[in-house]
PDB file of C-alpha atoms in Angstrom:
ATOM      1  CA  GLU A   1     124.528  95.986 112.925  1.00 75.00           C
ATOM      2  CA  PRO A   2     125.047  99.347 111.374  1.00 76.00           C
ATOM      3  CA  GLU A   3     121.901 101.029 110.359  1.00 93.00           C
ATOM      4  CA  VAL A   4     120.830 104.412 108.906  1.00 97.00           C
ATOM      5  CA  THR A   5     120.068 107.156 111.104  1.00 97.00           C
ATOM      6  CA  GLN A   6     117.722 109.962 110.752  1.00 97.00           C
ATOM      7  CA  THR A   7     117.401 113.330 112.641  1.00 96.00           C
ATOM      8  CA  PRO A   8     115.402 114.791 113.799  1.00 96.00           C
ATOM      9  CA  SER A   9     112.909 112.368 114.314  1.00 96.00           C
ATOM     10  CA  HIS A  10     109.808 114.909 114.254  1.00 97.00           C
ATOM     11  CA  GLN A  11     109.997 118.342 112.724  1.00 97.00           C
ATOM     12  CA  VAL A  12     106.974 121.202 112.970  1.00 97.00           C
ATOM     13  CA  THR A  13     107.808 124.084 110.523  1.00 96.00           C
ATOM     14  CA  GLN A  14     105.468 127.023 109.525  1.00 97.00           C
ATOM     15  CA  MET A  15     104.522 126.973 105.947  1.00 97.00           C
ATOM     16  CA  GLY A  16     106.891 128.880 103.852  1.00 97.00           C
ATOM     17  CA  GLN A  17     109.881 128.024 105.924  1.00 97.00           C
ATOM     18  CA  GLU A  18     112.999 126.184 105.104  1.00 97.00           C
ATOM     19  CA  VAL A  19     113.412 122.723 106.516  1.00 98.00           C
ATOM     20  CA  ILE A  20     116.543 120.499 106.471  1.00 97.00           C
ATOM     21  CA  LEU A  21     116.476 116.522 107.247  1.00 98.00           C
ATOM     22  CA  ARG A  22     119.624 114.880 107.866  1.00 97.00           C
ATOM     23  CA  CYS A  23     120.907 111.278 107.288  1.00 97.00           C
ATOM     24  CA  VAL A  24     123.622 109.356 108.102  1.00 97.00           C
ATOM     25  CA  PRO A  25     123.951 106.168 105.716  1.00 96.00           C
ATOM     26  CA  ILE A  26     125.745 102.995 106.583  1.00 95.00           C
ATOM     27  CA  SER A  27     129.422 103.875 106.629  1.00 91.00           C
ATOM     28  CA  ASN A  28     130.641 101.989 103.464  1.00 91.00           C
ATOM     29  CA  HIS A  29     127.708 102.443 101.350  1.00 94.00           C
ATOM     30  CA  LEU A  30     127.983 104.424  98.097  1.00 93.00           C
ATOM     31  CA  TYR A  31     124.243 104.991  96.988  1.00 95.00           C
ATOM     32  CA  PHE A  32     121.805 107.227  98.524  1.00 96.00           C
ATOM     33  CA  TYR A  33     118.229 107.601  98.521  1.00 97.00           C
ATOM     34  CA  TRP A  34     115.181 110.026  99.921  1.00 98.00           C
ATOM     35  CA  TYR A  35     111.660 108.726  99.865  1.00 98.00           C
ATOM     36  CA  ARG A  36     108.635 110.166 101.344  1.00 97.00           C
ATOM     37  CA  GLN A  37     105.358 108.433 102.649  1.00 96.00           C
ATOM     38  CA  ILE A  38     102.136 110.763 103.176  1.00 95.00           C
ATOM     39  CA  LEU A  39      99.929 109.238 106.014  1.00 92.00           C
ATOM     40  CA  GLY A  40      98.033 106.277 104.703  1.00 89.00           C
ATOM     41  CA  GLN A  41      99.840 106.220 101.307  1.00 93.00           C
ATOM     42  CA  LYS A  42     102.543 104.308  99.468  1.00 95.00           C
ATOM     43  CA  VAL A  43     106.201 104.979  99.947  1.00 96.00           C
ATOM     44  CA  GLU A  44     107.184 107.105  97.016  1.00 97.00           C
ATOM     45  CA  PHE A  45     110.665 107.925  95.600  1.00 97.00           C
ATOM     46  CA  LEU A  46     112.140 111.171  95.479  1.00 97.00           C
ATOM     47  CA  VAL A  47     115.768 111.181  94.835  1.00 97.00           C
ATOM     48  CA  SER A  48     118.989 109.075  94.460  1.00 96.00           C
ATOM     49  CA  PHE A  49     122.358 110.379  94.790  1.00 95.00           C
ATOM     50  CA  TYR A  50     125.679 108.541  93.913  1.00 94.00           C
ATOM     51  CA  ASN A  51     129.190 109.799  93.445  1.00 91.00           C
ATOM     52  CA  ASN A  52     128.421 113.367  94.744  1.00 91.00           C
ATOM     53  CA  GLU A  53     125.609 114.145  92.439  1.00 94.00           C
ATOM     54  CA  ILE A  54     121.951 113.174  91.379  1.00 96.00           C
ATOM     55  CA  SER A  55     121.541 110.193  89.656  1.00 94.00           C
ATOM     56  CA  GLU A  56     117.755 110.080  89.284  1.00 94.00           C
ATOM     57  CA  LYS A  57     115.058 112.191  90.526  1.00 95.00           C
ATOM     58  CA  SER A  58     110.770 111.839  90.307  1.00 95.00           C
ATOM     59  CA  GLU A  59     108.368 114.604  89.328  1.00 94.00           C
ATOM     60  CA  ILE A  60     108.032 115.470  93.101  1.00 95.00           C
ATOM     61  CA  PHE A  61     111.427 116.441  93.481  1.00 96.00           C
ATOM     62  CA  ASP A  62     111.073 119.978  91.942  1.00 94.00           C
ATOM     63  CA  ASP A  63     113.090 123.388  92.266  1.00 95.00           C
ATOM     64  CA  GLN A  64     112.002 123.499  95.959  1.00 96.00           C
ATOM     65  CA  PHE A  65     113.962 120.318  97.005  1.00 97.00           C
ATOM     66  CA  SER A  66     117.652 119.912  96.979  1.00 97.00           C
ATOM     67  CA  VAL A  67     120.203 117.436  98.357  1.00 97.00           C
ATOM     68  CA  GLU A  68     123.767 117.503  99.712  1.00 95.00           C
ATOM     69  CA  ARG A  69     126.542 115.233 101.024  1.00 93.00           C
ATOM     70  CA  PRO A  70     128.426 118.221 102.746  1.00 86.00           C
ATOM     71  CA  ASP A  71     130.894 115.700 104.274  1.00 87.00           C
ATOM     72  CA  GLY A  72     131.884 112.111 104.514  1.00 78.00           C
ATOM     73  CA  SER A  73     128.919 110.764 106.713  1.00 87.00           C
ATOM     74  CA  ASN A  74     125.875 113.087 106.254  1.00 94.00           C
ATOM     75  CA  PHE A  75     123.252 113.194 103.583  1.00 96.00           C
ATOM     76  CA  THR A  76     120.727 115.972 103.807  1.00 97.00           C
ATOM     77  CA  LEU A  77     117.483 116.996 102.336  1.00 98.00           C
ATOM     78  CA  LYS A  78     116.360 120.595 101.928  1.00 97.00           C
ATOM     79  CA  ILE A  79     112.952 121.854 101.410  1.00 97.00           C
ATOM     80  CA  ARG A  80     113.299 125.671 100.602  1.00 95.00           C
ATOM     81  CA  SER A  81     109.718 126.979 101.012  1.00 94.00           C
ATOM     82  CA  THR A  82     107.567 124.390 102.652  1.00 96.00           C
ATOM     83  CA  LYS A  83     103.893 123.843 101.498  1.00 96.00           C
ATOM     84  CA  LEU A  84     101.333 122.255 103.592  1.00 96.00           C
ATOM     85  CA  GLU A  85     101.182 119.265 101.123  1.00 96.00           C
ATOM     86  CA  ASP A  86     104.947 118.493 102.189  1.00 97.00           C
ATOM     87  CA  SER A  87     103.645 117.279 105.213  1.00 97.00           C
ATOM     88  CA  ALA A  88     104.850 113.309 105.311  1.00 97.00           C
ATOM     89  CA  MET A  89     107.378 110.699 106.481  1.00 97.00           C
ATOM     90  CA  TYR A  90     110.639 111.288 104.987  1.00 98.00           C
ATOM     91  CA  PHE A  91     112.776 108.369 104.763  1.00 98.00           C
ATOM     92  CA  CYS A  92     116.682 108.113 103.955  1.00 98.00           C
ATOM     93  CA  ALA A  93     118.038 104.850 102.709  1.00 97.00           C
ATOM     94  CA  SER A  94     121.288 103.811 101.539  1.00 96.00           C
ATOM     95  CA  ARG A  95     123.051 100.579  99.927  1.00 95.00           C
ATOM     96  CA  ARG A  96     126.521  99.403  99.240  1.00 93.00           C
ATOM     97  CA  GLU A  97     125.991  98.521  95.306  1.00 90.00           C
ATOM     98  CA  SER A  98     123.370  99.346  93.014  1.00 86.00           C
ATOM     99  CA  ASN A  99     121.455  96.170  92.882  1.00 83.00           C
ATOM    100  CA  GLN A 100     121.433  95.026  96.397  1.00 89.00           C
ATOM    101  CA  PRO A 101     118.655  96.019  99.038  1.00 92.00           C
ATOM    102  CA  GLN A 102     118.258  99.405 100.431  1.00 95.00           C
ATOM    103  CA  HIS A 103     118.412  99.805 104.112  1.00 96.00           C
ATOM    104  CA  PHE A 104     115.978 102.440 105.536  1.00 97.00           C
ATOM    105  CA  GLY A 105     116.132 104.772 108.532  1.00 97.00           C
ATOM    106  CA  ASP A 106     113.305 105.352 110.781  1.00 96.00           C
ATOM    107  CA  GLY A 107     112.192 108.505 108.877  1.00 97.00           C
ATOM    108  CA  THR A 108     111.613 112.221 110.035  1.00 98.00           C
ATOM    109  CA  ARG A 109     107.852 113.041 110.519  1.00 97.00           C
ATOM    110  CA  LEU A 110     107.621 116.490 108.964  1.00 98.00           C
ATOM    111  CA  SER A 111     104.278 118.527 110.025  1.00 97.00           C
ATOM    112  CA  ILE A 112     103.917 121.769 108.194  1.00 97.00           C
ATOM    113  CA  LEU A 113     101.687 124.392 109.895  1.00 96.00           C
TER     114      LEU A 113
ATOM    115  CA  GLU B   1     105.038 103.094  83.821  1.00 83.00           C
ATOM    116  CA  ASP B   2     106.276 100.585  86.366  1.00 87.00           C
ATOM    117  CA  GLN B   3     103.373  99.517  88.810  1.00 92.00           C
ATOM    118  CA  VAL B   4     103.125  97.434  91.941  1.00 97.00           C
ATOM    119  CA  THR B   5      99.905  96.251  93.414  1.00 97.00           C
ATOM    120  CA  GLN B   6      99.629  94.224  96.657  1.00 98.00           C
ATOM    121  CA  SER B   7      96.735  92.049  97.950  1.00 97.00           C
ATOM    122  CA  PRO B   8      94.809  91.948 100.075  1.00 97.00           C
ATOM    123  CA  GLU B   9      94.827  95.188 101.385  1.00 97.00           C
ATOM    124  CA  ALA B  10      94.809  94.144 105.067  1.00 98.00           C
ATOM    125  CA  LEU B  11      94.605  90.510 106.451  1.00 98.00           C
ATOM    126  CA  ARG B  12      93.633  89.281 110.137  1.00 98.00           C
ATOM    127  CA  LEU B  13      95.142  85.896 110.913  1.00 98.00           C
ATOM    128  CA  GLN B  14      94.893  83.829 114.233  1.00 98.00           C
ATOM    129  CA  GLU B  15      98.138  82.594 115.611  1.00 97.00           C
ATOM    130  CA  GLY B  16      99.305  79.576 113.770  1.00 97.00           C
ATOM    131  CA  GLU B  17      96.847  80.059 110.678  1.00 97.00           C
ATOM    132  CA  SER B  18      99.059  80.385 107.617  1.00 98.00           C
ATOM    133  CA  SER B  19      98.517  82.504 104.569  1.00 98.00           C
ATOM    134  CA  SER B  20     100.068  84.196 101.497  1.00 98.00           C
ATOM    135  CA  LEU B  21     100.204  87.748 100.661  1.00 98.00           C
ATOM    136  CA  ASN B  22     100.487  88.831  96.927  1.00 98.00           C
ATOM    137  CA  CYS B  23     102.186  91.350  95.067  1.00 98.00           C
ATOM    138  CA  SER B  24     101.927  91.790  91.401  1.00 98.00           C
ATOM    139  CA  TYR B  25     104.001  93.872  89.409  1.00 96.00           C
ATOM    140  CA  THR B  26     104.575  95.575  85.927  1.00 94.00           C
ATOM    141  CA  VAL B  27     108.131  96.574  85.138  1.00 90.00           C
ATOM    142  CA  SER B  28     110.242  97.413  82.035  1.00 86.00           C
ATOM    143  CA  GLY B  29     113.058  94.395  82.988  1.00 89.00           C
ATOM    144  CA  LEU B  30     113.058  93.426  86.482  1.00 92.00           C
ATOM    145  CA  ARG B  31     116.059  94.155  88.290  1.00 92.00           C
ATOM    146  CA  GLY B  32     114.937  92.854  91.656  1.00 94.00           C
ATOM    147  CA  LEU B  33     112.088  92.500  93.639  1.00 96.00           C
ATOM    148  CA  PHE B  34     112.142  93.367  97.482  1.00 97.00           C
ATOM    149  CA  TRP B  35     110.348  92.639 100.386  1.00 98.00           C
ATOM    150  CA  TYR B  36     110.019  94.579 103.464  1.00 98.00           C
ATOM    151  CA  ARG B  37     108.309  94.761 106.856  1.00 98.00           C
ATOM    152  CA  GLN B  38     107.280  98.218 108.162  1.00 96.00           C
ATOM    153  CA  ASP B  39     106.484  98.684 111.861  1.00 96.00           C
ATOM    154  CA  PRO B  40     103.911 101.897 112.750  1.00 92.00           C
ATOM    155  CA  GLY B  41     106.322 104.768 112.974  1.00 90.00           C
ATOM    156  CA  LYS B  42     109.075 102.955 111.751  1.00 93.00           C
ATOM    157  CA  GLY B  43     111.176 102.774 108.566  1.00 95.00           C
ATOM    158  CA  PRO B  44     110.914  99.572 106.088  1.00 96.00           C
ATOM    159  CA  GLU B  45     113.003  96.793 107.303  1.00 96.00           C
ATOM    160  CA  PHE B  46     114.569  94.620 104.747  1.00 96.00           C
ATOM    161  CA  LEU B  47     113.399  90.885 104.536  1.00 97.00           C
ATOM    162  CA  PHE B  48     114.103  89.397 101.113  1.00 96.00           C
ATOM    163  CA  THR B  49     115.505  90.096  97.468  1.00 96.00           C
ATOM    164  CA  LEU B  50     114.655  87.839  94.677  1.00 96.00           C
ATOM    165  CA  TYR B  51     116.035  88.343  91.124  1.00 94.00           C
ATOM    166  CA  SER B  52     114.575  85.893  88.826  1.00 93.00           C
ATOM    167  CA  ALA B  53     111.372  83.770  88.440  1.00 94.00           C
ATOM    168  CA  GLY B  54     111.458  80.684  90.005  1.00 96.00           C
ATOM    169  CA  GLU B  55     113.851  81.800  93.100  1.00 97.00           C
ATOM    170  CA  GLU B  56     112.775  81.445  96.510  1.00 97.00           C
ATOM    171  CA  LYS B  57     113.927  82.596 100.059  1.00 97.00           C
ATOM    172  CA  GLU B  58     113.385  81.652 103.527  1.00 97.00           C
ATOM    173  CA  LYS B  59     113.647  83.185 106.713  1.00 95.00           C
ATOM    174  CA  GLU B  60     112.210  81.869 109.716  1.00 95.00           C
ATOM    175  CA  ARG B  61     108.284  81.503 109.218  1.00 96.00           C
ATOM    176  CA  LEU B  62     108.468  83.612 106.074  1.00 98.00           C
ATOM    177  CA  LYS B  63     108.989  82.547 102.503  1.00 98.00           C
ATOM    178  CA  ALA B  64     109.299  84.533  99.301  1.00 98.00           C
ATOM    179  CA  THR B  65     108.533  83.279  95.548  1.00 98.00           C
ATOM    180  CA  LEU B  66     108.680  85.093  92.348  1.00 97.00           C
ATOM    181  CA  THR B  67     107.337  84.647  89.142  1.00 95.00           C
ATOM    182  CA  LYS B  68     107.431  86.768  86.063  1.00 92.00           C
ATOM    183  CA  LYS B  69     104.305  88.803  87.120  1.00 94.00           C
ATOM    184  CA  GLU B  70     104.042  88.348  90.909  1.00 97.00           C
ATOM    185  CA  SER B  71     105.699  87.423  94.109  1.00 98.00           C
ATOM    186  CA  PHE B  72     104.059  85.799  97.033  1.00 98.00           C
ATOM    187  CA  LEU B  73     105.310  85.968 100.823  1.00 98.00           C
ATOM    188  CA  HIS B  74     103.984  82.901 102.539  1.00 98.00           C
ATOM    189  CA  ILE B  75     103.619  83.291 106.376  1.00 98.00           C
ATOM    190  CA  THR B  76     103.552  79.637 108.018  1.00 98.00           C
ATOM    191  CA  ALA B  77     102.215  79.320 111.553  1.00 98.00           C
ATOM    192  CA  PRO B  78     102.336  82.991 112.552  1.00 97.00           C
ATOM    193  CA  LYS B  79     102.850  84.638 115.700  1.00 97.00           C
ATOM    194  CA  PRO B  80     101.726  87.991 117.176  1.00 97.00           C
ATOM    195  CA  GLU B  81     104.873  89.563 116.739  1.00 97.00           C
ATOM    196  CA  ASP B  82     104.735  89.133 112.597  1.00 98.00           C
ATOM    197  CA  SER B  83     101.754  91.799 112.768  1.00 98.00           C
ATOM    198  CA  ALA B  84     103.160  94.602 110.620  1.00 98.00           C
ATOM    199  CA  THR B  85     102.740  96.236 107.097  1.00 98.00           C
ATOM    200  CA  TYR B  86     104.453  94.113 104.418  1.00 98.00           C
ATOM    201  CA  LEU B  87     105.958  96.042 101.469  1.00 98.00           C
ATOM    202  CA  CYS B  88     107.049  94.818  98.156  1.00 98.00           C
ATOM    203  CA  ALA B  89     109.126  97.012  95.998  1.00 97.00           C
ATOM    204  CA  VAL B  90     110.626  96.422  92.267  1.00 95.00           C
ATOM    205  CA  GLN B  91     113.738  98.021  90.674  1.00 94.00           C
ATOM    206  CA  ALA B  92     113.809  98.176  86.983  1.00 90.00           C
ATOM    207  CA  TYR B  93     117.157  97.482  85.203  1.00 85.00           C
ATOM    208  CA  TYR B  94     117.392 101.225  83.936  1.00 81.00           C
ATOM    209  CA  GLY B  95     116.774 102.652  87.066  1.00 82.00           C
ATOM    210  CA  GLN B  96     117.860 103.424  90.707  1.00 81.00           C
ATOM    211  CA  ASN B  97     114.921 103.673  92.565  1.00 90.00           C
ATOM    212  CA  PHE B  98     112.428 101.482  94.235  1.00 93.00           C
ATOM    213  CA  VAL B  99     108.672 101.355  92.965  1.00 95.00           C
ATOM    214  CA  PHE B 100     106.523 100.361  96.142  1.00 97.00           C
ATOM    215  CA  GLY B 101     103.631  98.808  96.411  1.00 97.00           C
ATOM    216  CA  PRO B 102     100.875 100.147  99.093  1.00 97.00           C
ATOM    217  CA  GLY B 103     101.713  97.152 101.532  1.00 97.00           C
ATOM    218  CA  THR B 104      99.390  94.212 102.973  1.00 98.00           C
ATOM    219  CA  ARG B 105      98.811  95.266 106.722  1.00 98.00           C
ATOM    220  CA  LEU B 106      98.898  91.966 108.372  1.00 98.00           C
ATOM    221  CA  SER B 107      97.412  91.420 111.929  1.00 98.00           C
ATOM    222  CA  VAL B 108      98.036  87.871 113.856  1.00 98.00           C
ATOM    223  CA  LEU B 109      95.514  87.371 116.954  1.00 97.00           C
ATOM    224  CA  PRO B 110      96.615  85.500 119.740  1.00 95.00           C
TER     225      PRO B 110
END
């Protein structure tokens, strides 16, 4: 069964450094998402992406964050200057249609030192 | 503001002891309610979608139901492998994103 894959599984970065999290969504999906989950807390929406542009973003997704679909298969989340509070599990999700379930990857654990 | 709450926060069951998990939601026009299972260190795994009040879905020992204000996930004769955190999420008509509840951590003891 096709699945969403995310790399790396764990990223350790110094505060203030840039980090790029990578995702390969399911191949025939058209809608792409990033969520984060701080340890012990809810899964929180960051951004949705459709037709090569951001369709929706949350208050968390400020100017430090950006997303890109650089080719036909990858979907990336960049954090320009990381802060301690960016430490979390980051999940990528995708779906074929806008009313169908989102399918999630297993996440990247981001640790900011 | 769309909100999702789940109860109980944690639930311990003996193998074979049936129970229900609750998801209560407030959303301006429900487009869909989604149940997921999350194992430690993993991403949410899709279980069910419910679109309208009165709808029910079943899969093995799990059955999900939906009313206008809440959804229930019924677990019949659970096994230890059903131990996980169960997440409920809603999508409103006007938006793309999911709003997740905090989850119910289920432990099934042999």
